[in-house]
């Protein structure tokens, strides 16, 4: 049986699992919003204090459980599976890496009576399907909101050409970054207006790119010249 509000107590608490990395390293694009447990914990403590002070729930009736995901798409999902086996999980709040979030959000409706997932990430259009991600709630506006606004601008001003320039660290060992996911979401509505085959240029802002300031400036100049030619062609 599921808990009701009156059942919740210090003896029978709500277990809120917060899966986040212990540090906020960017780590090859895996943590685009630089989230970590040390950053989130003070805010969660303040929120919980208010819940208790306002009498929404009895004191000590919420158990905040922080688990280090290590920004891994294997360890990240596994930490909530461990909590499930311990029978200490009622809600999941967190994740900093989309590839760890996605499998958890797909499976959570089938755990217990369904475990909700509340997350500040997962904004890409690939996670929009509510039939697949039934109990996932994103607290930030998903990229489909941005793409809808950009599509409306193009229709309003009758724009027919566009060029994307964005950071993208190309590597077979790295997952695509948040900039790529945002641009992919924008591309979908714009294709309904005009189909452009080559309309993007990528650059790598990471230190691993090993570009000097002069080389980076020259790259941007070349991209801007090419973009101007394509957009006005």
mmCIF file with all atom_site columns, C-alpha atoms in Angstrom:
data_model
loop_
_atom_site.group_PDB
_atom_site.id
_atom_site.type_symbol
_atom_site.label_atom_id
_atom_site.label_alt_id
_atom_site.label_comp_id
_atom_site.label_asym_id
_atom_site.label_entity_id
_atom_site.label_seq_id
_atom_site.pdbx_PDB_ins_code
_atom_site.Cartn_x
_atom_site.Cartn_y
_atom_site.Cartn_z
_atom_site.occupancy
_atom_site.B_iso_or_equiv
_atom_site.pdbx_formal_charge
_atom_site.auth_seq_id
_atom_site.auth_comp_id
_atom_site.auth_asym_id
_atom_site.auth_atom_id
_atom_site.pdbx_PDB_model_num
ATOM 1   C CA . UNK A 1 1   ? 0.000  0.000  0.000   1.00 0.00 ? 1   UNK A CA 1
ATOM 2   C CA . UNK A 1 2   ? 1.203  3.526  -0.728  1.00 0.00 ? 2   UNK A CA 1
ATOM 3   C CA . UNK A 1 3   ? 1.747  6.021  2.072   1.00 0.00 ? 3   UNK A CA 1
ATOM 4   C CA . UNK A 1 4   ? -0.774 8.755  2.728   1.00 0.00 ? 4   UNK A CA 1
ATOM 5   C CA . UNK A 1 5   ? 0.184  12.091 4.259   1.00 0.00 ? 5   UNK A CA 1
ATOM 6   C CA . UNK A 1 6   ? -1.112 10.980 7.658   1.00 0.00 ? 6   UNK A CA 1
ATOM 7   C CA . UNK A 1 7   ? 1.080  7.840  7.555   1.00 0.00 ? 7   UNK A CA 1
ATOM 8   C CA . UNK A 1 8   ? 4.315  9.827  7.251   1.00 0.00 ? 8   UNK A CA 1
ATOM 9   C CA . UNK A 1 9   ? 6.271  10.091 10.494  1.00 0.00 ? 9   UNK A CA 1
ATOM 10  C CA . UNK A 1 10  ? 9.763  9.821  11.935  1.00 0.00 ? 10  UNK A CA 1
ATOM 11  C CA . UNK A 1 11  ? 9.103  6.080  12.248  1.00 0.00 ? 11  UNK A CA 1
ATOM 12  C CA . UNK A 1 12  ? 7.856  5.798  8.648   1.00 0.00 ? 12  UNK A CA 1
ATOM 13  C CA . UNK A 1 13  ? 9.717  8.556  6.754   1.00 0.00 ? 13  UNK A CA 1
ATOM 14  C CA . UNK A 1 14  ? 9.722  9.514  3.096   1.00 0.00 ? 14  UNK A CA 1
ATOM 15  C CA . UNK A 1 15  ? 13.010 8.497  1.501   1.00 0.00 ? 15  UNK A CA 1
ATOM 16  C CA . UNK A 1 16  ? 14.139 11.141 -1.011  1.00 0.00 ? 16  UNK A CA 1
ATOM 17  C CA . UNK A 1 17  ? 17.121 9.886  -2.993  1.00 0.00 ? 17  UNK A CA 1
ATOM 18  C CA . UNK A 1 18  ? 19.337 12.623 -4.441  1.00 0.00 ? 18  UNK A CA 1
ATOM 19  C CA . UNK A 1 19  ? 21.736 11.095 -7.003  1.00 0.00 ? 19  UNK A CA 1
ATOM 20  C CA . UNK A 1 20  ? 24.417 13.650 -7.864  1.00 0.00 ? 20  UNK A CA 1
ATOM 21  C CA . UNK A 1 21  ? 28.194 13.693 -8.249  1.00 0.00 ? 21  UNK A CA 1
ATOM 22  C CA . UNK A 1 22  ? 30.238 14.649 -5.216  1.00 0.00 ? 22  UNK A CA 1
ATOM 23  C CA . UNK A 1 23  ? 31.996 17.352 -7.255  1.00 0.00 ? 23  UNK A CA 1
ATOM 24  C CA . UNK A 1 24  ? 30.870 19.650 -10.054 1.00 0.00 ? 24  UNK A CA 1
ATOM 25  C CA . UNK A 1 25  ? 33.571 18.946 -12.619 1.00 0.00 ? 25  UNK A CA 1
ATOM 26  C CA . UNK A 1 26  ? 32.446 19.537 -16.197 1.00 0.00 ? 26  UNK A CA 1
ATOM 27  C CA . UNK A 1 27  ? 34.108 16.237 -17.163 1.00 0.00 ? 27  UNK A CA 1
ATOM 28  C CA . UNK A 1 28  ? 33.843 16.172 -20.977 1.00 0.00 ? 28  UNK A CA 1
ATOM 29  C CA . UNK A 1 29  ? 30.368 17.696 -21.053 1.00 0.00 ? 29  UNK A CA 1
ATOM 30  C CA . UNK A 1 30  ? 28.805 15.212 -18.630 1.00 0.00 ? 30  UNK A CA 1
ATOM 31  C CA . UNK A 1 31  ? 27.818 17.883 -16.104 1.00 0.00 ? 31  UNK A CA 1
ATOM 32  C CA . UNK A 1 32  ? 26.726 20.886 -18.207 1.00 0.00 ? 32  UNK A CA 1
ATOM 33  C CA . UNK A 1 33  ? 24.983 22.679 -15.319 1.00 0.00 ? 33  UNK A CA 1
ATOM 34  C CA . UNK A 1 34  ? 27.812 22.041 -12.813 1.00 0.00 ? 34  UNK A CA 1
ATOM 35  C CA . UNK A 1 35  ? 25.600 20.325 -10.255 1.00 0.00 ? 35  UNK A CA 1
ATOM 36  C CA . UNK A 1 36  ? 26.907 18.502 -7.184  1.00 0.00 ? 36  UNK A CA 1
ATOM 37  C CA . UNK A 1 37  ? 25.778 17.281 -3.767  1.00 0.00 ? 37  UNK A CA 1
ATOM 38  C CA . UNK A 1 38  ? 27.738 19.972 -1.838  1.00 0.00 ? 38  UNK A CA 1
ATOM 39  C CA . UNK A 1 39  ? 25.936 22.674 -3.852  1.00 0.00 ? 39  UNK A CA 1
ATOM 40  C CA . UNK A 1 40  ? 22.469 21.162 -3.520  1.00 0.00 ? 40  UNK A CA 1
ATOM 41  C CA . UNK A 1 41  ? 22.581 20.040 0.120   1.00 0.00 ? 41  UNK A CA 1
ATOM 42  C CA . UNK A 1 42  ? 22.324 23.519 1.736   1.00 0.00 ? 42  UNK A CA 1
ATOM 43  C CA . UNK A 1 43  ? 19.291 24.342 -0.409  1.00 0.00 ? 43  UNK A CA 1
ATOM 44  C CA . UNK A 1 44  ? 17.637 21.012 0.359   1.00 0.00 ? 44  UNK A CA 1
ATOM 45  C CA . UNK A 1 45  ? 18.260 21.534 4.076   1.00 0.00 ? 45  UNK A CA 1
ATOM 46  C CA . UNK A 1 46  ? 16.633 24.995 3.956   1.00 0.00 ? 46  UNK A CA 1
ATOM 47  C CA . UNK A 1 47  ? 13.632 23.621 2.064   1.00 0.00 ? 47  UNK A CA 1
ATOM 48  C CA . UNK A 1 48  ? 13.228 20.781 4.537   1.00 0.00 ? 48  UNK A CA 1
ATOM 49  C CA . UNK A 1 49  ? 13.497 23.180 7.474   1.00 0.00 ? 49  UNK A CA 1
ATOM 50  C CA . UNK A 1 50  ? 10.638 25.199 6.019   1.00 0.00 ? 50  UNK A CA 1
ATOM 51  C CA . UNK A 1 51  ? 8.530  22.065 5.534   1.00 0.00 ? 51  UNK A CA 1
ATOM 52  C CA . UNK A 1 52  ? 8.960  21.239 9.214   1.00 0.00 ? 52  UNK A CA 1
ATOM 53  C CA . UNK A 1 53  ? 8.486  24.813 10.448  1.00 0.00 ? 53  UNK A CA 1
ATOM 54  C CA . UNK A 1 54  ? 5.227  25.213 8.519   1.00 0.00 ? 54  UNK A CA 1
ATOM 55  C CA . UNK A 1 55  ? 3.919  21.900 9.807   1.00 0.00 ? 55  UNK A CA 1
ATOM 56  C CA . UNK A 1 56  ? 3.556  20.377 6.351   1.00 0.00 ? 56  UNK A CA 1
ATOM 57  C CA . UNK A 1 57  ? 5.193  17.193 7.626   1.00 0.00 ? 57  UNK A CA 1
ATOM 58  C CA . UNK A 1 58  ? 6.258  16.033 11.101  1.00 0.00 ? 58  UNK A CA 1
ATOM 59  C CA . UNK A 1 59  ? 9.839  16.647 12.199  1.00 0.00 ? 59  UNK A CA 1
ATOM 60  C CA . UNK A 1 60  ? 12.378 14.043 11.037  1.00 0.00 ? 60  UNK A CA 1
ATOM 61  C CA . UNK A 1 61  ? 9.858  12.477 8.657   1.00 0.00 ? 61  UNK A CA 1
ATOM 62  C CA . UNK A 1 62  ? 11.932 13.058 5.502   1.00 0.00 ? 62  UNK A CA 1
ATOM 63  C CA . UNK A 1 63  ? 15.135 11.128 4.905   1.00 0.00 ? 63  UNK A CA 1
ATOM 64  C CA . UNK A 1 64  ? 17.435 12.843 2.394   1.00 0.00 ? 64  UNK A CA 1
ATOM 65  C CA . UNK A 1 65  ? 19.776 10.265 0.876   1.00 0.00 ? 65  UNK A CA 1
ATOM 66  C CA . UNK A 1 66  ? 22.688 11.588 -1.197  1.00 0.00 ? 66  UNK A CA 1
ATOM 67  C CA . UNK A 1 67  ? 24.347 9.078  -3.527  1.00 0.00 ? 67  UNK A CA 1
ATOM 68  C CA . UNK A 1 68  ? 27.447 9.779  -5.594  1.00 0.00 ? 68  UNK A CA 1
ATOM 69  C CA . UNK A 1 69  ? 26.749 9.025  -9.266  1.00 0.00 ? 69  UNK A CA 1
ATOM 70  C CA . UNK A 1 70  ? 30.371 9.723  -10.263 1.00 0.00 ? 70  UNK A CA 1
ATOM 71  C CA . UNK A 1 71  ? 28.958 11.137 -13.528 1.00 0.00 ? 71  UNK A CA 1
ATOM 72  C CA . UNK A 1 72  ? 28.653 7.581  -14.820 1.00 0.00 ? 72  UNK A CA 1
ATOM 73  C CA . UNK A 1 73  ? 25.850 6.169  -16.952 1.00 0.00 ? 73  UNK A CA 1
ATOM 74  C CA . UNK A 1 74  ? 26.416 2.828  -15.183 1.00 0.00 ? 74  UNK A CA 1
ATOM 75  C CA . UNK A 1 75  ? 26.939 3.896  -11.555 1.00 0.00 ? 75  UNK A CA 1
ATOM 76  C CA . UNK A 1 76  ? 24.252 6.598  -11.782 1.00 0.00 ? 76  UNK A CA 1
ATOM 77  C CA . UNK A 1 77  ? 21.306 4.240  -12.412 1.00 0.00 ? 77  UNK A CA 1
ATOM 78  C CA . UNK A 1 78  ? 22.791 1.585  -10.128 1.00 0.00 ? 78  UNK A CA 1
ATOM 79  C CA . UNK A 1 79  ? 22.691 3.777  -7.009  1.00 0.00 ? 79  UNK A CA 1
ATOM 80  C CA . UNK A 1 80  ? 18.902 4.050  -7.185  1.00 0.00 ? 80  UNK A CA 1
ATOM 81  C CA . UNK A 1 81  ? 18.605 0.309  -7.837  1.00 0.00 ? 81  UNK A CA 1
ATOM 82  C CA . UNK A 1 82  ? 20.581 -0.221 -4.617  1.00 0.00 ? 82  UNK A CA 1
ATOM 83  C CA . UNK A 1 83  ? 18.175 2.054  -2.763  1.00 0.00 ? 83  UNK A CA 1
ATOM 84  C CA . UNK A 1 84  ? 15.262 0.105  -4.224  1.00 0.00 ? 84  UNK A CA 1
ATOM 85  C CA . UNK A 1 85  ? 16.728 -3.146 -2.883  1.00 0.00 ? 85  UNK A CA 1
ATOM 86  C CA . UNK A 1 86  ? 17.115 -1.501 0.541   1.00 0.00 ? 86  UNK A CA 1
ATOM 87  C CA . UNK A 1 87  ? 13.467 -0.383 0.358   1.00 0.00 ? 87  UNK A CA 1
ATOM 88  C CA . UNK A 1 88  ? 14.605 3.186  1.000   1.00 0.00 ? 88  UNK A CA 1
ATOM 89  C CA . UNK A 1 89  ? 13.346 5.125  -1.999  1.00 0.00 ? 89  UNK A CA 1
ATOM 90  C CA . UNK A 1 90  ? 10.083 7.011  -2.538  1.00 0.00 ? 90  UNK A CA 1
ATOM 91  C CA . UNK A 1 91  ? 11.200 9.794  -4.873  1.00 0.00 ? 91  UNK A CA 1
ATOM 92  C CA . UNK A 1 92  ? 14.294 10.636 -6.911  1.00 0.00 ? 92  UNK A CA 1
ATOM 93  C CA . UNK A 1 93  ? 15.475 14.238 -7.097  1.00 0.00 ? 93  UNK A CA 1
ATOM 94  C CA . UNK A 1 94  ? 18.553 15.005 -9.143  1.00 0.00 ? 94  UNK A CA 1
ATOM 95  C CA . UNK A 1 95  ? 21.008 13.718 -11.697 1.00 0.00 ? 95  UNK A CA 1
ATOM 96  C CA . UNK A 1 96  ? 23.559 15.846 -13.471 1.00 0.00 ? 96  UNK A CA 1
ATOM 97  C CA . UNK A 1 97  ? 24.194 13.584 -16.463 1.00 0.00 ? 97  UNK A CA 1
ATOM 98  C CA . UNK A 1 98  ? 21.454 12.914 -18.991 1.00 0.00 ? 98  UNK A CA 1
ATOM 99  C CA . UNK A 1 99  ? 22.655 9.446  -19.966 1.00 0.00 ? 99  UNK A CA 1
ATOM 100 C CA . UNK A 1 100 ? 22.298 8.305  -16.344 1.00 0.00 ? 100 UNK A CA 1
ATOM 101 C CA . UNK A 1 101 ? 18.915 9.996  -15.970 1.00 0.00 ? 101 UNK A CA 1
ATOM 102 C CA . UNK A 1 102 ? 17.231 8.493  -19.054 1.00 0.00 ? 102 UNK A CA 1
ATOM 103 C CA . UNK A 1 103 ? 17.191 4.776  -18.082 1.00 0.00 ? 103 UNK A CA 1
ATOM 104 C CA . UNK A 1 104 ? 16.061 5.606  -14.534 1.00 0.00 ? 104 UNK A CA 1
ATOM 105 C CA . UNK A 1 105 ? 13.218 7.793  -15.810 1.00 0.00 ? 105 UNK A CA 1
ATOM 106 C CA . UNK A 1 106 ? 12.118 4.986  -18.155 1.00 0.00 ? 106 UNK A CA 1
ATOM 107 C CA . UNK A 1 107 ? 12.110 2.319  -15.424 1.00 0.00 ? 107 UNK A CA 1
ATOM 108 C CA . UNK A 1 108 ? 10.810 4.266  -12.411 1.00 0.00 ? 108 UNK A CA 1
ATOM 109 C CA . UNK A 1 109 ? 7.070  3.804  -13.228 1.00 0.00 ? 109 UNK A CA 1
ATOM 110 C CA . UNK A 1 110 ? 7.560  0.050  -12.761 1.00 0.00 ? 110 UNK A CA 1
ATOM 111 C CA . UNK A 1 111 ? 9.304  0.225  -9.372  1.00 0.00 ? 111 UNK A CA 1
ATOM 112 C CA . UNK A 1 112 ? 7.045  -0.251 -6.341  1.00 0.00 ? 112 UNK A CA 1
ATOM 113 C CA . UNK A 1 113 ? 3.865  1.710  -7.118  1.00 0.00 ? 113 UNK A CA 1
ATOM 114 C CA . UNK A 1 114 ? 5.827  4.078  -9.311  1.00 0.00 ? 114 UNK A CA 1
ATOM 115 C CA . UNK A 1 115 ? 8.666  6.330  -8.180  1.00 0.00 ? 115 UNK A CA 1
ATOM 116 C CA . UNK A 1 116 ? 8.593  9.944  -9.407  1.00 0.00 ? 116 UNK A CA 1
ATOM 117 C CA . UNK A 1 117 ? 11.754 11.512 -10.812 1.00 0.00 ? 117 UNK A CA 1
ATOM 118 C CA . UNK A 1 118 ? 12.276 15.264 -10.423 1.00 0.00 ? 118 UNK A CA 1
ATOM 119 C CA . UNK A 1 119 ? 15.252 16.646 -12.318 1.00 0.00 ? 119 UNK A CA 1
ATOM 120 C CA . UNK A 1 120 ? 16.842 19.937 -13.392 1.00 0.00 ? 120 UNK A CA 1
ATOM 121 C CA . UNK A 1 121 ? 18.305 18.311 -16.529 1.00 0.00 ? 121 UNK A CA 1
ATOM 122 C CA . UNK A 1 122 ? 17.049 16.131 -19.394 1.00 0.00 ? 122 UNK A CA 1
ATOM 123 C CA . UNK A 1 123 ? 15.855 19.111 -21.426 1.00 0.00 ? 123 UNK A CA 1
ATOM 124 C CA . UNK A 1 124 ? 16.372 17.559 -24.854 1.00 0.00 ? 124 UNK A CA 1
ATOM 125 C CA . UNK A 1 125 ? 13.431 16.615 -27.105 1.00 0.00 ? 125 UNK A CA 1
ATOM 126 C CA . UNK A 1 126 ? 14.436 12.945 -26.912 1.00 0.00 ? 126 UNK A CA 1
ATOM 127 C CA . UNK A 1 127 ? 13.014 12.884 -23.355 1.00 0.00 ? 127 UNK A CA 1
ATOM 128 C CA . UNK A 1 128 ? 9.686  14.557 -24.205 1.00 0.00 ? 128 UNK A CA 1
ATOM 129 C CA . UNK A 1 129 ? 7.660  11.360 -24.643 1.00 0.00 ? 129 UNK A CA 1
ATOM 130 C CA . UNK A 1 130 ? 5.422  11.089 -21.552 1.00 0.00 ? 130 UNK A CA 1
ATOM 131 C CA . UNK A 1 131 ? 4.429  7.528  -22.442 1.00 0.00 ? 131 UNK A CA 1
ATOM 132 C CA . UNK A 1 132 ? 8.053  6.472  -22.042 1.00 0.00 ? 132 UNK A CA 1
ATOM 133 C CA . UNK A 1 133 ? 9.041  8.868  -19.238 1.00 0.00 ? 133 UNK A CA 1
ATOM 134 C CA . UNK A 1 134 ? 5.775  8.751  -17.342 1.00 0.00 ? 134 UNK A CA 1
ATOM 135 C CA . UNK A 1 135 ? 6.876  9.969  -13.907 1.00 0.00 ? 135 UNK A CA 1
ATOM 136 C CA . UNK A 1 136 ? 9.657  12.372 -14.856 1.00 0.00 ? 136 UNK A CA 1
ATOM 137 C CA . UNK A 1 137 ? 9.184  16.065 -14.085 1.00 0.00 ? 137 UNK A CA 1
ATOM 138 C CA . UNK A 1 138 ? 11.712 18.609 -15.358 1.00 0.00 ? 138 UNK A CA 1
ATOM 139 C CA . UNK A 1 139 ? 11.945 21.742 -13.228 1.00 0.00 ? 139 UNK A CA 1
ATOM 140 C CA . UNK A 1 140 ? 13.593 23.705 -16.056 1.00 0.00 ? 140 UNK A CA 1
ATOM 141 C CA . UNK A 1 141 ? 11.913 24.540 -19.366 1.00 0.00 ? 141 UNK A CA 1
ATOM 142 C CA . UNK A 1 142 ? 12.736 21.825 -21.918 1.00 0.00 ? 142 UNK A CA 1
ATOM 143 C CA . UNK A 1 143 ? 14.395 22.740 -25.194 1.00 0.00 ? 143 UNK A CA 1
ATOM 144 C CA . UNK A 1 144 ? 11.117 22.302 -27.067 1.00 0.00 ? 144 UNK A CA 1
ATOM 145 C CA . UNK A 1 145 ? 10.037 25.624 -25.494 1.00 0.00 ? 145 UNK A CA 1
ATOM 146 C CA . UNK A 1 146 ? 13.119 27.346 -26.957 1.00 0.00 ? 146 UNK A CA 1
ATOM 147 C CA . UNK A 1 147 ? 12.644 25.654 -30.338 1.00 0.00 ? 147 UNK A CA 1
ATOM 148 C CA . UNK A 1 148 ? 8.995  26.706 -30.448 1.00 0.00 ? 148 UNK A CA 1
ATOM 149 C CA . UNK A 1 149 ? 9.974  30.328 -29.757 1.00 0.00 ? 149 UNK A CA 1
ATOM 150 C CA . UNK A 1 150 ? 12.721 30.294 -32.409 1.00 0.00 ? 150 UNK A CA 1
ATOM 151 C CA . UNK A 1 151 ? 10.328 28.735 -34.950 1.00 0.00 ? 151 UNK A CA 1
ATOM 152 C CA . UNK A 1 152 ? 7.776  31.478 -34.237 1.00 0.00 ? 152 UNK A CA 1
ATOM 153 C CA . UNK A 1 153 ? 10.453 34.154 -34.825 1.00 0.00 ? 153 UNK A CA 1
ATOM 154 C CA . UNK A 1 154 ? 11.329 32.659 -38.217 1.00 0.00 ? 154 UNK A CA 1
ATOM 155 C CA . UNK A 1 155 ? 7.685  32.568 -39.259 1.00 0.00 ? 155 UNK A CA 1
ATOM 156 C CA . UNK A 1 156 ? 6.986  36.088 -37.999 1.00 0.00 ? 156 UNK A CA 1
ATOM 157 C CA . UNK A 1 157 ? 9.924  37.689 -39.830 1.00 0.00 ? 157 UNK A CA 1
ATOM 158 C CA . UNK A 1 158 ? 9.863  35.280 -42.776 1.00 0.00 ? 158 UNK A CA 1
ATOM 159 C CA . UNK A 1 159 ? 13.466 34.240 -42.207 1.00 0.00 ? 159 UNK A CA 1
ATOM 160 C CA . UNK A 1 160 ? 14.569 31.491 -44.566 1.00 0.00 ? 160 UNK A CA 1
ATOM 161 C CA . UNK A 1 161 ? 18.211 30.849 -43.727 1.00 0.00 ? 161 UNK A CA 1
ATOM 162 C CA . UNK A 1 162 ? 20.045 30.046 -40.529 1.00 0.00 ? 162 UNK A CA 1
ATOM 163 C CA . UNK A 1 163 ? 23.521 29.085 -39.372 1.00 0.00 ? 163 UNK A CA 1
ATOM 164 C CA . UNK A 1 164 ? 24.328 27.300 -36.116 1.00 0.00 ? 164 UNK A CA 1
ATOM 165 C CA . UNK A 1 165 ? 27.694 27.825 -34.412 1.00 0.00 ? 165 UNK A CA 1
ATOM 166 C CA . UNK A 1 166 ? 28.215 25.920 -31.191 1.00 0.00 ? 166 UNK A CA 1
ATOM 167 C CA . UNK A 1 167 ? 30.679 24.130 -28.939 1.00 0.00 ? 167 UNK A CA 1
ATOM 168 C CA . UNK A 1 168 ? 31.028 20.440 -29.696 1.00 0.00 ? 168 UNK A CA 1
ATOM 169 C CA . UNK A 1 169 ? 33.949 18.315 -28.529 1.00 0.00 ? 169 UNK A CA 1
ATOM 170 C CA . UNK A 1 170 ? 34.018 15.620 -31.178 1.00 0.00 ? 170 UNK A CA 1
ATOM 171 C CA . UNK A 1 171 ? 35.248 12.344 -29.775 1.00 0.00 ? 171 UNK A CA 1
ATOM 172 C CA . UNK A 1 172 ? 34.054 8.726  -29.976 1.00 0.00 ? 172 UNK A CA 1
ATOM 173 C CA . UNK A 1 173 ? 34.656 8.448  -26.217 1.00 0.00 ? 173 UNK A CA 1
ATOM 174 C CA . UNK A 1 174 ? 32.532 11.496 -25.226 1.00 0.00 ? 174 UNK A CA 1
ATOM 175 C CA . UNK A 1 175 ? 28.771 11.749 -25.182 1.00 0.00 ? 175 UNK A CA 1
ATOM 176 C CA . UNK A 1 176 ? 27.351 14.650 -27.176 1.00 0.00 ? 176 UNK A CA 1
ATOM 177 C CA . UNK A 1 177 ? 27.187 17.820 -25.101 1.00 0.00 ? 177 UNK A CA 1
ATOM 178 C CA . UNK A 1 178 ? 24.320 20.064 -24.079 1.00 0.00 ? 178 UNK A CA 1
ATOM 179 C CA . UNK A 1 179 ? 25.028 22.570 -26.875 1.00 0.00 ? 179 UNK A CA 1
ATOM 180 C CA . UNK A 1 180 ? 24.617 19.813 -29.469 1.00 0.00 ? 180 UNK A CA 1
ATOM 181 C CA . UNK A 1 181 ? 21.354 18.650 -27.869 1.00 0.00 ? 181 UNK A CA 1
ATOM 182 C CA . UNK A 1 182 ? 19.964 22.186 -27.856 1.00 0.00 ? 182 UNK A CA 1
ATOM 183 C CA . UNK A 1 183 ? 20.881 22.734 -31.509 1.00 0.00 ? 183 UNK A CA 1
ATOM 184 C CA . UNK A 1 184 ? 19.337 19.375 -32.451 1.00 0.00 ? 184 UNK A CA 1
ATOM 185 C CA . UNK A 1 185 ? 16.099 20.451 -30.774 1.00 0.00 ? 185 UNK A CA 1
ATOM 186 C CA . UNK A 1 186 ? 16.154 23.770 -32.659 1.00 0.00 ? 186 UNK A CA 1
ATOM 187 C CA . UNK A 1 187 ? 16.812 22.065 -35.965 1.00 0.00 ? 187 UNK A CA 1
ATOM 188 C CA . UNK A 1 188 ? 13.532 20.130 -35.867 1.00 0.00 ? 188 UNK A CA 1
ATOM 189 C CA . UNK A 1 189 ? 11.076 23.081 -36.193 1.00 0.00 ? 189 UNK A CA 1
ATOM 190 C CA . UNK A 1 190 ? 13.362 24.979 -38.567 1.00 0.00 ? 190 UNK A CA 1
ATOM 191 C CA . UNK A 1 191 ? 13.358 22.064 -41.001 1.00 0.00 ? 191 UNK A CA 1
ATOM 192 C CA . UNK A 1 192 ? 9.625  22.612 -41.344 1.00 0.00 ? 192 UNK A CA 1
ATOM 193 C CA . UNK A 1 193 ? 10.394 26.111 -42.663 1.00 0.00 ? 193 UNK A CA 1
ATOM 194 C CA . UNK A 1 194 ? 13.392 25.433 -44.900 1.00 0.00 ? 194 UNK A CA 1
ATOM 195 C CA . UNK A 1 195 ? 15.686 22.454 -45.403 1.00 0.00 ? 195 UNK A CA 1
ATOM 196 C CA . UNK A 1 196 ? 19.371 23.420 -45.313 1.00 0.00 ? 196 UNK A CA 1
ATOM 197 C CA . UNK A 1 197 ? 21.932 20.685 -45.788 1.00 0.00 ? 197 UNK A CA 1
ATOM 198 C CA . UNK A 1 198 ? 25.047 22.328 -44.326 1.00 0.00 ? 198 UNK A CA 1
ATOM 199 C CA . UNK A 1 199 ? 24.127 25.022 -41.882 1.00 0.00 ? 199 UNK A CA 1
ATOM 200 C CA . UNK A 1 200 ? 26.373 24.605 -38.866 1.00 0.00 ? 200 UNK A CA 1
ATOM 201 C CA . UNK A 1 201 ? 29.956 25.019 -37.693 1.00 0.00 ? 201 UNK A CA 1
ATOM 202 C CA . UNK A 1 202 ? 31.318 23.564 -34.476 1.00 0.00 ? 202 UNK A CA 1
ATOM 203 C CA . UNK A 1 203 ? 34.229 24.613 -32.322 1.00 0.00 ? 203 UNK A CA 1
ATOM 204 C CA . UNK A 1 204 ? 35.848 23.067 -29.260 1.00 0.00 ? 204 UNK A CA 1
ATOM 205 C CA . UNK A 1 205 ? 36.276 25.262 -26.184 1.00 0.00 ? 205 UNK A CA 1
ATOM 206 C CA . UNK A 1 206 ? 37.880 22.505 -24.112 1.00 0.00 ? 206 UNK A CA 1
ATOM 207 C CA . UNK A 1 207 ? 41.526 22.752 -23.150 1.00 0.00 ? 207 UNK A CA 1
ATOM 208 C CA . UNK A 1 208 ? 42.004 19.381 -24.853 1.00 0.00 ? 208 UNK A CA 1
ATOM 209 C CA . UNK A 1 209 ? 41.489 21.106 -28.225 1.00 0.00 ? 209 UNK A CA 1
ATOM 210 C CA . UNK A 1 210 ? 45.054 22.470 -27.886 1.00 0.00 ? 210 UNK A CA 1
ATOM 211 C CA . UNK A 1 211 ? 44.341 25.638 -29.884 1.00 0.00 ? 211 UNK A CA 1
ATOM 212 C CA . UNK A 1 212 ? 46.211 28.875 -29.352 1.00 0.00 ? 212 UNK A CA 1
ATOM 213 C CA . UNK A 1 213 ? 44.293 32.146 -29.044 1.00 0.00 ? 213 UNK A CA 1
ATOM 214 C CA . UNK A 1 214 ? 45.447 33.107 -32.547 1.00 0.00 ? 214 UNK A CA 1
ATOM 215 C CA . UNK A 1 215 ? 44.307 29.781 -34.028 1.00 0.00 ? 215 UNK A CA 1
ATOM 216 C CA . UNK A 1 216 ? 40.922 30.081 -32.315 1.00 0.00 ? 216 UNK A CA 1
ATOM 217 C CA . UNK A 1 217 ? 40.452 33.650 -33.595 1.00 0.00 ? 217 UNK A CA 1
ATOM 218 C CA . UNK A 1 218 ? 41.314 32.558 -37.137 1.00 0.00 ? 218 UNK A CA 1
ATOM 219 C CA . UNK A 1 219 ? 38.856 29.677 -36.879 1.00 0.00 ? 219 UNK A CA 1
ATOM 220 C CA . UNK A 1 220 ? 36.048 32.020 -35.813 1.00 0.00 ? 220 UNK A CA 1
ATOM 221 C CA . UNK A 1 221 ? 36.852 34.454 -38.638 1.00 0.00 ? 221 UNK A CA 1
ATOM 222 C CA . UNK A 1 222 ? 36.704 31.620 -41.175 1.00 0.00 ? 222 UNK A CA 1
ATOM 223 C CA . UNK A 1 223 ? 33.396 30.391 -39.757 1.00 0.00 ? 223 UNK A CA 1
ATOM 224 C CA . UNK A 1 224 ? 31.873 33.878 -39.806 1.00 0.00 ? 224 UNK A CA 1
ATOM 225 C CA . UNK A 1 225 ? 32.932 34.432 -43.433 1.00 0.00 ? 225 UNK A CA 1
ATOM 226 C CA . UNK A 1 226 ? 31.527 31.071 -44.494 1.00 0.00 ? 226 UNK A CA 1
ATOM 227 C CA . UNK A 1 227 ? 28.324 31.671 -42.488 1.00 0.00 ? 227 UNK A CA 1
ATOM 228 C CA . UNK A 1 228 ? 27.811 35.035 -44.164 1.00 0.00 ? 228 UNK A CA 1
ATOM 229 C CA . UNK A 1 229 ? 28.179 33.450 -47.601 1.00 0.00 ? 229 UNK A CA 1
ATOM 230 C CA . UNK A 1 230 ? 25.750 30.621 -46.851 1.00 0.00 ? 230 UNK A CA 1
ATOM 231 C CA . UNK A 1 231 ? 23.147 32.786 -45.115 1.00 0.00 ? 231 UNK A CA 1
ATOM 232 C CA . UNK A 1 232 ? 23.090 35.324 -47.960 1.00 0.00 ? 232 UNK A CA 1
ATOM 233 C CA . UNK A 1 233 ? 23.539 32.883 -50.817 1.00 0.00 ? 233 UNK A CA 1
#
